[in-house]
Every structure is written in structure tokens, then in C-alpha cells.
């Protein structure tokens, strides 16, 4: 059985108001999976993210490896929205057998050595190489901050 993954989003901030309310509701998700090795063991960050979501949406925190191991066990009624911190997290999911159709690049903070390619997305050469590897899995990679914005193919921006 293929899990019902609605979308995967790269967001340095993981779950915050824009992700927890706007995106989850627009997608009609009933489960948010935060796939991140650090947050999987950080109770404080988990509690803060749980506070953002309405009671009608469940949230789980797993390492990348654990997500890969259990995603195929998802129940058919689960409408899953996966949130990761980096493009590298997405690539690891794919390499571990998780089937993703589309990845929303929502927020990648600017820092020294990165170039801004969209208002909330900054990348370096390593990120671009990872995007190319993700594309080899036939994944649609697009930048879209909020649901009402037009999707932009990342390869048209870099």
C-alpha cells in the first residue's frame, strides 16, 4: 500500500504558523510528519511545534531513517504532510525508498556563501547538487512560500 503523502516541504523552521495552519489546512492533511534527526529527540522543540497545530491534525517526530522504515505502514485514511529541514533530508528519504512526487521548497535561510534565488530561499552549490540528485528520482521541485503563490520550478531560479 502506498502511503498518502500529500506533499513534502523543505523549511528550515520546520513547523510554524505558516506550515502548521496554512499549508496543513490547504492540503487537508490530518498528519504532519517532521522528519529530522535533531528534532526527533528534542522534546522542547516538539512541544513548541505541537502548539501550532489544531487538534484535528496529528503530528509525529521521526528521524529520517525511522520515517523511511514506517511510512509504508501508514493507514489509508492518513493524509500526510512531511516537513524536513534541508534538501539533504529529502534526498536521504528518497535514497531510503520513500516515494515522493513533489517537494515544496518553502524556506532556506540566507547565510554566508549562499545566494538568494527567491524571497525565502537561498542556496549554495551543495544545495544545487542535491536538487539535481532529487530530480533524478522524478520529483517535482518547486518554490512556493504560501499556497496562493505561483509555483516556480527551482531549476528556473538557480
PDB file of C-alpha atoms in Angstrom, residues 10 19 34 69 78 83 99 110 128 139-140 149 155:
ATOM      1  CA  UNK A  10      11.682  21.908   2.981  1.00  0.00           C
ATOM      2  CA  UNK A  19       3.206  25.352   7.844  1.00  0.00           C
ATOM      3  CA  UNK A  34       8.516  16.100  10.958  1.00  0.00           C
ATOM      4  CA  UNK A  69      11.088   2.494   7.851  1.00  0.00           C
ATOM      5  CA  UNK A  78      -3.861   9.283   6.895  1.00  0.00           C
ATOM      6  CA  UNK A  83       8.224  18.561   6.728  1.00  0.00           C
ATOM      7  CA  UNK A  99       8.285   7.618  -2.755  1.00  0.00           C
ATOM      8  CA  UNK A 110      20.371  33.006   3.741  1.00  0.00           C
ATOM      9  CA  UNK A 128      22.033  22.730  -6.099  1.00  0.00           C
ATOM     10  CA  UNK A 139      10.401  14.543  -8.098  1.00  0.00           C
ATOM     11  CA  UNK A 140       8.769  17.878  -8.941  1.00  0.00           C
ATOM     12  CA  UNK A 149       1.643  31.973  -4.683  1.00  0.00           C
ATOM     13  CA  UNK A 155      15.749  24.928 -11.800  1.00  0.00           C
TER      14      UNK A 155
END
